[in-house]
Tab-separated table of C-alpha atoms and ligand atoms in Angstrom:
chain	number	residue	atom	x	y	z
A	255	MET	CA	-10.438	27.955	35.608
A	256	TYR	CA	-10.196	31.730	36.311
A	257	LYS	CA	-7.586	34.196	35.010
A	258	VAL	CA	-7.111	37.015	37.157
A	259	PRO	CA	-4.859	40.086	36.514
A	260	VAL	CA	-3.589	40.958	40.180
A	261	TRP	CA	-2.428	44.646	40.966
A	262	LEU	CA	1.421	45.404	41.121
A	263	PRO	CA	3.464	48.635	41.659
A	264	ILE	CA	5.530	47.778	38.611
A	265	LYS	CA	4.574	49.950	36.088
A	266	SER	CA	5.568	48.271	32.864
A	267	LEU	CA	4.077	44.971	33.679
A	268	GLY	CA	0.847	46.256	35.433
A	269	ALA	CA	-0.373	43.145	36.385
A	270	VAL	CA	0.559	39.425	37.462
A	271	ASN	CA	-2.064	36.663	36.242
A	272	VAL	CA	-3.081	34.236	38.845
A	273	TYR	CA	-4.656	30.906	37.531
A	274	ALA	CA	-7.552	29.587	40.180
A	275	PHE	CA	-8.791	26.553	39.467
A	276	SER	CA	-12.242	25.696	41.581
A	277	SER	CA	-12.954	21.751	41.710
A	278	ASP	CA	-17.017	20.795	43.351
A	279	ASP	CA	-16.137	20.717	47.179
A	280	GLY	CA	-15.400	24.763	46.401
A	281	SER	CA	-11.593	24.321	47.131
A	282	LEU	CA	-9.310	26.002	44.923
A	283	ASP	CA	-5.771	25.723	43.691
A	284	LEU	CA	-3.883	28.367	42.089
A	285	VAL	CA	-0.983	29.096	40.004
A	286	ASP	CA	1.079	32.207	41.280
A	287	SER	CA	0.226	34.404	43.978
A	288	GLY	CA	0.436	38.374	43.364
A	289	ILE	CA	2.881	40.688	45.199
A	290	LEU	CA	2.651	41.016	49.520
A	291	SER	CA	1.336	44.457	49.046
A	292	GLY	CA	-2.401	45.717	50.640
A	293	ARG	CA	-4.105	46.640	47.695
A	294	SER	CA	-2.581	43.859	45.812
A	295	ILE	CA	-4.277	41.397	48.491
A	296	THR	CA	-8.140	43.729	48.339
A	297	SER	CA	-7.577	43.125	44.523
A	298	PHE	CA	-7.529	39.843	44.498
A	299	VAL	CA	-9.822	38.853	47.352
A	300	THR	CA	-12.961	41.156	45.728
A	301	VAL	CA	-12.180	39.615	42.070
A	302	LEU	CA	-12.403	35.877	43.554
A	303	LYS	CA	-15.508	36.753	46.120
A	304	ARG	CA	-17.154	38.360	42.330
A	305	GLY	CA	-16.623	35.280	40.860
A	306	GLY	CA	-18.319	33.111	43.798
A	307	LEU	CA	-15.039	31.866	44.994
A	308	ASP	CA	-13.754	31.559	48.489
A	309	PRO	CA	-10.007	32.309	49.201
A	310	CYS	CA	-10.287	30.520	52.699
A	311	LYS	CA	-10.653	27.801	50.616
A	312	ILE	CA	-7.283	27.975	48.565
A	313	ARG	CA	-6.105	24.243	48.797
A	314	ASN	CA	-2.536	24.561	46.686
A	315	ILE	CA	-0.311	27.536	45.628
A	316	TYR	CA	1.868	25.871	42.494
A	317	ILE	CA	4.946	29.027	42.349
A	318	THR	CA	6.500	29.040	38.655
A	319	HIS	CA	9.116	30.930	40.073
A	320	PHE	CA	10.584	32.860	43.484
A	321	HIS	CA	10.510	36.468	42.332
A	322	VAL	CA	8.318	38.906	44.174
A	323	ASP	CA	5.598	39.670	42.178
A	324	HIS	CA	4.428	35.517	41.695
A	325	SER	CA	5.688	34.424	45.115
A	326	THR	CA	5.058	36.526	48.090
A	327	MET	CA	1.428	37.295	48.701
A	328	SER	CA	1.509	33.113	49.023
A	329	LEU	CA	2.574	33.797	52.623
A	330	PHE	CA	-0.705	35.785	53.459
A	331	LEU	CA	-2.981	33.204	51.114
A	332	HIS	CA	-0.722	29.865	53.475
A	333	ARG	CA	-1.705	32.203	56.880
A	334	LEU	CA	-5.033	32.504	55.746
A	335	SER	CA	-6.184	29.153	54.524
A	336	ASN	CA	-3.196	26.938	55.335
A	337	ALA	CA	-2.601	26.198	51.564
A	338	ARG	CA	0.200	24.009	50.767
A	339	LEU	CA	2.483	25.485	48.806
A	340	PHE	CA	5.165	24.040	46.107
A	341	ILE	CA	7.816	25.384	43.812
A	342	GLY	CA	10.645	24.158	41.731
A	343	ALA	CA	13.233	22.691	43.764
A	344	GLY	CA	16.126	24.935	42.166
A	345	ASP	CA	14.267	28.627	43.415
A	346	TYR	CA	13.568	26.847	46.689
A	347	ARG	CA	17.342	26.540	47.631
A	348	VAL	CA	17.413	30.578	46.273
A	349	ILE	CA	14.934	31.223	49.050
A	350	GLU	CA	16.393	28.978	51.607
A	351	LYS	CA	19.942	30.262	51.374
A	352	GLY	CA	18.377	33.245	51.232
A	353	VAL	CA	17.611	36.130	48.574
A	354	GLU	CA	19.177	38.856	49.507
A	355	SER	CA	22.381	37.012	48.731
A	356	PHE	CA	20.775	35.944	45.489
A	357	VAL	CA	20.620	39.452	44.586
A	358	ARG	CA	24.258	40.411	46.238
A	359	GLY	CA	26.350	37.922	43.772
A	360	ALA	CA	24.519	39.561	40.852
A	361	VAL	CA	25.688	42.697	42.250
A	362	ARG	CA	28.937	41.932	43.529
A	363	LEU	CA	29.625	40.642	39.470
A	364	PHE	CA	28.946	44.642	38.402
A	365	ILE	CA	31.476	45.641	40.699
A	366	GLU	CA	33.669	43.653	39.076
A	367	HIS	CA	32.485	44.390	36.029
A	368	GLY	CA	33.179	48.033	36.223
A	369	MET	CA	30.253	49.773	38.001
A	370	SER	CA	31.378	51.944	40.964
A	371	ARG	CA	30.686	49.608	44.477
A	372	GLU	CA	28.349	53.025	45.248
A	373	GLU	CA	25.997	52.639	42.268
A	374	ALA	CA	25.825	48.719	42.635
A	375	GLU	CA	24.788	49.750	46.778
A	376	THR	CA	22.127	51.626	45.710
A	377	ILE	CA	20.757	49.329	42.879
A	378	PHE	CA	21.538	46.488	45.786
A	379	LYS	CA	19.238	48.289	48.399
A	380	ASN	CA	16.250	49.404	45.695
A	381	HIS	CA	15.635	46.112	44.216
A	382	PRO	CA	12.303	44.499	44.991
A	383	ALA	CA	13.209	41.126	46.593
A	384	VAL	CA	15.979	42.803	49.359
A	385	ARG	CA	12.908	45.465	50.054
A	386	LEU	CA	10.476	42.138	50.691
A	387	ALA	CA	13.877	40.411	52.375
A	388	ASP	CA	11.432	39.645	55.691
A	389	THR	CA	8.430	38.175	53.995
A	390	TYR	CA	11.436	35.882	52.253
A	391	ARG	CA	12.555	35.014	55.349
A	392	GLU	CA	9.193	34.246	56.629
A	393	LEU	CA	8.349	32.230	53.984
A	394	ILE	CA	11.652	29.549	54.444
A	395	ASP	CA	9.839	28.759	58.055
A	396	VAL	CA	6.758	27.853	56.296
A	397	GLU	CA	6.363	24.171	54.872
A	398	TRP	CA	7.555	23.631	50.855
A	399	ASN	CA	6.377	20.797	48.916
A	400	LEU	CA	9.299	20.684	46.110
A	401	LEU	CA	8.403	20.325	42.226
A	402	ARG	CA	10.802	18.148	39.662
A	403	GLU	CA	10.676	17.581	36.556
A	404	ASP	CA	7.692	14.920	35.760
A	405	ASP	CA	5.829	15.579	38.875
A	406	GLU	CA	2.198	15.217	38.719
A	407	ILE	CA	0.180	17.458	39.699
A	408	THR	CA	-3.576	18.440	39.685
A	409	LEU	CA	-4.885	21.303	39.204
A	410	GLY	CA	-8.954	21.885	39.953
A	411	LYS	CA	-10.085	18.614	37.785
A	412	GLU	CA	-7.343	18.648	35.295
A	413	LYS	CA	-4.032	16.456	35.502
A	414	TYR	CA	-0.648	18.609	34.931
A	415	ARG	CA	3.278	17.694	34.441
A	416	VAL	CA	5.747	19.519	35.953
A	417	ILE	CA	8.178	20.847	33.379
A	418	GLU	CA	11.857	22.681	34.240
A	419	LEU	CA	12.430	25.679	32.379
A	420	PRO	CA	15.540	27.631	33.484
A	421	GLY	CA	16.688	30.594	32.524
A	422	HIS	CA	14.516	33.718	33.911
A	423	THR	CA	15.050	31.984	37.417
A	424	PRO	CA	17.980	28.836	38.341
A	425	GLY	CA	14.575	26.720	38.967
A	426	HIS	CA	11.597	28.055	37.017
A	427	ILE	CA	8.847	25.480	36.554
A	428	GLY	CA	5.973	25.408	33.706
A	429	LEU	CA	2.961	23.516	33.870
A	430	LEU	CA	2.110	21.225	30.632
A	431	SER	CA	-1.624	19.782	30.639
A	432	SER	CA	-1.942	15.922	30.415
A	433	ASP	CA	-2.876	16.454	26.729
A	434	GLY	CA	0.215	18.316	26.088
A	435	SER	CA	-2.245	21.216	24.661
A	436	LYS	CA	-1.955	23.946	27.879
A	437	LEU	CA	1.451	25.534	29.284
A	438	PHE	CA	1.479	27.802	32.451
A	439	SER	CA	5.248	29.532	31.653
A	440	GLY	CA	5.625	32.260	34.246
A	441	ASP	CA	7.480	34.459	32.838
A	442	VAL	CA	9.532	32.093	30.356
A	443	VAL	CA	7.597	33.640	27.308
A	444	LEU	CA	5.793	36.822	27.378
A	445	GLU	CA	3.999	38.701	24.921
A	446	ARG	CA	5.233	42.456	24.096
A	447	ILE	CA	7.382	41.986	26.794
A	448	THR	CA	11.351	39.973	26.826
A	449	PRO	CA	11.225	38.329	29.840
A	450	HIS	CA	14.668	38.990	31.968
A	451	VAL	CA	17.616	37.057	31.845
A	452	THR	CA	20.551	38.130	34.293
A	453	ILE	CA	23.759	36.744	36.224
A	454	HIS	CA	24.066	35.708	39.637
A	455	ASP	CA	27.182	33.894	39.610
A	456	TRP	CA	29.604	33.852	36.792
A	457	ARG	CA	30.298	30.008	36.712
A	458	ASP	CA	26.393	29.737	35.343
A	459	ASN	CA	25.196	30.857	32.195
A	460	PRO	CA	21.583	31.576	32.406
A	461	LEU	CA	21.161	32.621	28.743
A	462	LYS	CA	22.382	29.575	27.635
A	463	ASP	CA	19.467	27.902	30.091
A	464	TYR	CA	16.855	30.333	28.821
A	465	LEU	CA	17.899	29.996	25.073
A	466	ASP	CA	17.627	25.962	25.621
A	467	THR	CA	14.339	25.991	27.631
A	468	LEU	CA	12.900	28.466	24.653
A	469	TYR	CA	13.365	25.373	22.139
A	470	ARG	CA	12.151	22.758	24.501
A	471	ILE	CA	8.579	25.021	24.232
A	472	LYS	CA	9.089	25.920	20.950
A	473	ASN	CA	9.055	21.619	20.134
A	474	LEU	CA	6.413	20.514	22.544
A	475	GLY	CA	3.770	21.714	19.828
A	476	VAL	CA	1.539	23.444	23.064
A	477	LYS	CA	-1.568	25.529	20.921
A	478	VAL	CA	-1.693	27.798	23.840
A	479	ILE	CA	0.840	29.600	26.629
A	480	HIS	CA	-0.643	30.967	29.871
A	481	PRO	CA	2.205	33.469	31.050
A	482	GLY	CA	2.318	35.003	34.661
A	483	HIS	CA	1.864	39.058	32.823
A	484	ARG	CA	-0.321	40.292	30.318
A	485	GLU	CA	-2.484	37.996	27.073
A	486	ASP	CA	-2.713	34.226	26.681
A	487	ILE	CA	0.090	33.176	23.336
A	488	THR	CA	-2.106	31.799	20.876
A	489	ASP	CA	0.846	31.064	18.367
A	490	PRO	CA	3.460	30.093	21.023
A	491	VAL	CA	5.940	29.155	18.394
A	492	ARG	CA	5.886	32.897	16.530
A	493	ARG	CA	6.479	34.558	19.829
A	494	ILE	CA	9.119	32.512	20.612
A	495	ASN	CA	11.115	32.599	17.311
A	496	GLU	CA	10.769	36.680	18.274
A	497	LEU	CA	12.529	36.181	21.187
A	498	LEU	CA	15.066	33.900	19.682
A	499	GLU	CA	15.597	36.728	17.014
A	500	HIS	CA	16.052	39.133	19.751
A	501	HIS	CA	18.392	37.444	21.552
A	502	LYS	CA	20.872	36.576	18.302
A	503	THR	CA	20.583	40.839	17.420
A	504	ARG	CA	22.008	41.703	21.367
A	505	LEU	CA	24.554	39.116	20.943
A	506	GLY	CA	25.988	40.703	17.473
A	507	GLU	CA	25.288	43.849	18.718
A	508	ILE	CA	27.637	43.111	21.784
A	509	LEU	CA	30.177	41.535	19.267
A	510	GLU	CA	29.733	44.150	16.850
A	511	VAL	CA	30.107	47.536	20.337
A	512	LEU	CA	33.667	45.206	20.918
A	513	ARG	CA	35.010	45.237	17.362
A	514	LYS	CA	34.509	48.898	16.977
A	515	GLU	CA	35.815	49.871	20.838
A	516	GLY	CA	38.249	47.173	21.469
A	517	ARG	CA	38.228	46.613	25.144
A	518	LEU	CA	35.375	47.047	27.014
A	519	THR	CA	34.226	46.237	30.792
A	520	GLY	CA	30.658	44.988	31.277
A	521	TYR	CA	29.512	48.070	32.684
A	522	GLU	CA	30.770	50.172	29.675
A	523	ILE	CA	28.738	47.916	27.242
A	524	ALA	CA	25.362	48.049	29.315
A	525	LYS	CA	25.637	51.522	28.486
A	526	ARG	CA	26.286	51.159	24.911
A	527	ILE	CA	23.576	49.073	23.891
A	528	LYS	CA	20.137	50.054	22.681
A	529	TRP	CA	18.287	49.717	25.395
A	530	ARG	CA	14.414	49.791	24.589
A	531	VAL	CA	13.237	52.330	26.734
A	532	ARG	CA	12.357	55.830	26.603
A	533	TYR	CA	15.344	57.548	28.775
A	534	SER	CA	17.714	59.631	27.139
A	535	GLY	CA	20.805	58.967	29.009
A	536	TRP	CA	22.157	56.042	31.657
A	537	ASN	CA	22.176	58.204	34.972
A	538	GLU	CA	18.352	58.792	33.879
A	539	TYR	CA	17.448	55.126	34.445
A	540	PRO	CA	15.936	54.142	37.323
A	541	TYR	CA	18.021	51.765	39.750
A	542	ALA	CA	15.779	48.427	38.816
A	543	GLU	CA	16.472	49.449	35.161
A	544	ARG	CA	20.225	49.664	35.543
A	545	PHE	CA	19.762	46.199	37.530
A	546	PHE	CA	18.145	44.886	34.370
A	547	ALA	CA	20.554	46.225	32.001
A	548	MET	CA	23.941	45.431	33.744
A	549	GLY	CA	22.708	42.150	33.986
A	550	GLU	CA	21.278	41.706	30.749
A	551	ALA	CA	24.692	43.000	29.159
A	552	LEU	CA	26.499	40.317	31.689
A	553	ALA	CA	24.703	37.275	30.489
A	554	HIS	CA	25.200	37.786	27.446
A	555	LEU	CA	29.029	38.077	27.718
A	556	ARG	CA	29.093	35.296	29.338
A	557	TYR	CA	27.218	33.265	26.790
A	558	LEU	CA	29.337	34.614	24.263
A	559	GLU	CA	32.842	34.203	26.879
A	560	VAL	CA	31.453	30.084	26.885
A	561	GLU	CA	30.836	30.194	22.764
A	562	GLY	CA	34.149	31.219	22.770
A	563	LEU	CA	33.355	34.717	20.966
A	564	VAL	CA	34.811	36.558	23.185
A	565	THR	CA	37.589	37.029	26.047
A	566	ARG	CA	37.468	37.809	29.295
A	567	LYS	CA	40.609	39.851	31.182
A	568	THR	CA	41.467	41.957	34.167
A	569	CYS	CA	42.402	45.624	33.412
A	570	GLY	CA	43.279	47.058	36.350
A	571	ALA	CA	40.407	46.569	38.733
A	572	SER	CA	37.946	45.475	37.213
A	573	TYR	CA	37.131	42.424	34.213
A	574	CYS	CA	37.111	43.655	30.575
A	575	PHE	CA	36.012	41.885	27.399
A	576	ALA	CA	37.306	41.762	24.424
A	577	SER	CA	36.162	39.566	20.380
A	578	ILE	CA	38.414	37.714	19.169
B	151	LIG	ZN1	6.837	38.276	36.551
């Protein structure tokens, strides 16, 4: 297996890990692709060729989730090598319905929960998936193979099983080795980065999905996780416990804010959370960070509402929350 960190125009992430597996006939299977950009393609092809691998011989590309940094370069690679494309059935539905309308759902919730229409529209226009909307539209025309729980696949000479890991995206998948020791987990568990969980439809509860996914992986007993960014995770249980603790702390922080201040909109809560960022105030946040902060705050509030710990009521033009 070759791990190829492919350049990304997202500074905090630096690179996305693409994993390449070769077979005796020189054909290649990939887990994930990078973002569709000239620099990403050049760096990826250069590294493959340096390792004696032929990018024209890519046979299958297994995409863990639909986000731009994992899926969009697959369009170029498919055109180059005729590779077959695979993705979880849930994330294919997002691409099929239009990634723009998926992001639109989140932005609509931002407005309903207290953000001004003007700020929300600017966030929408600057969202990376909206900027690459044409690429996603072209991806709909490609023939996709949909993956579901327990499907068996082959990476190089090794057998893997598909497991569904929703939360970070609705149809996120992982690939588990047949002996149960290795997991390709996309962005579900990352070292030193807290994977983003946001909400696009108030009927969903993505944080609950994500926490269930973390418990599921914890119980698998895998020895190593090959993630979508940064280094391998050689003690999965330790990292999963850290992530579980992080969300528990954030849920507690939100309840504390509501107990102290009474009724607040989601927007007011998002501004009060102590995000780990280097900006001193909300107005300094780049639009991508505002998307993450608002989406994350609402995902936690939805979780608390379903758990019966907060109520959501209309306050004038928007919804606001109160602790019970
Ligand atoms: Zn990613």
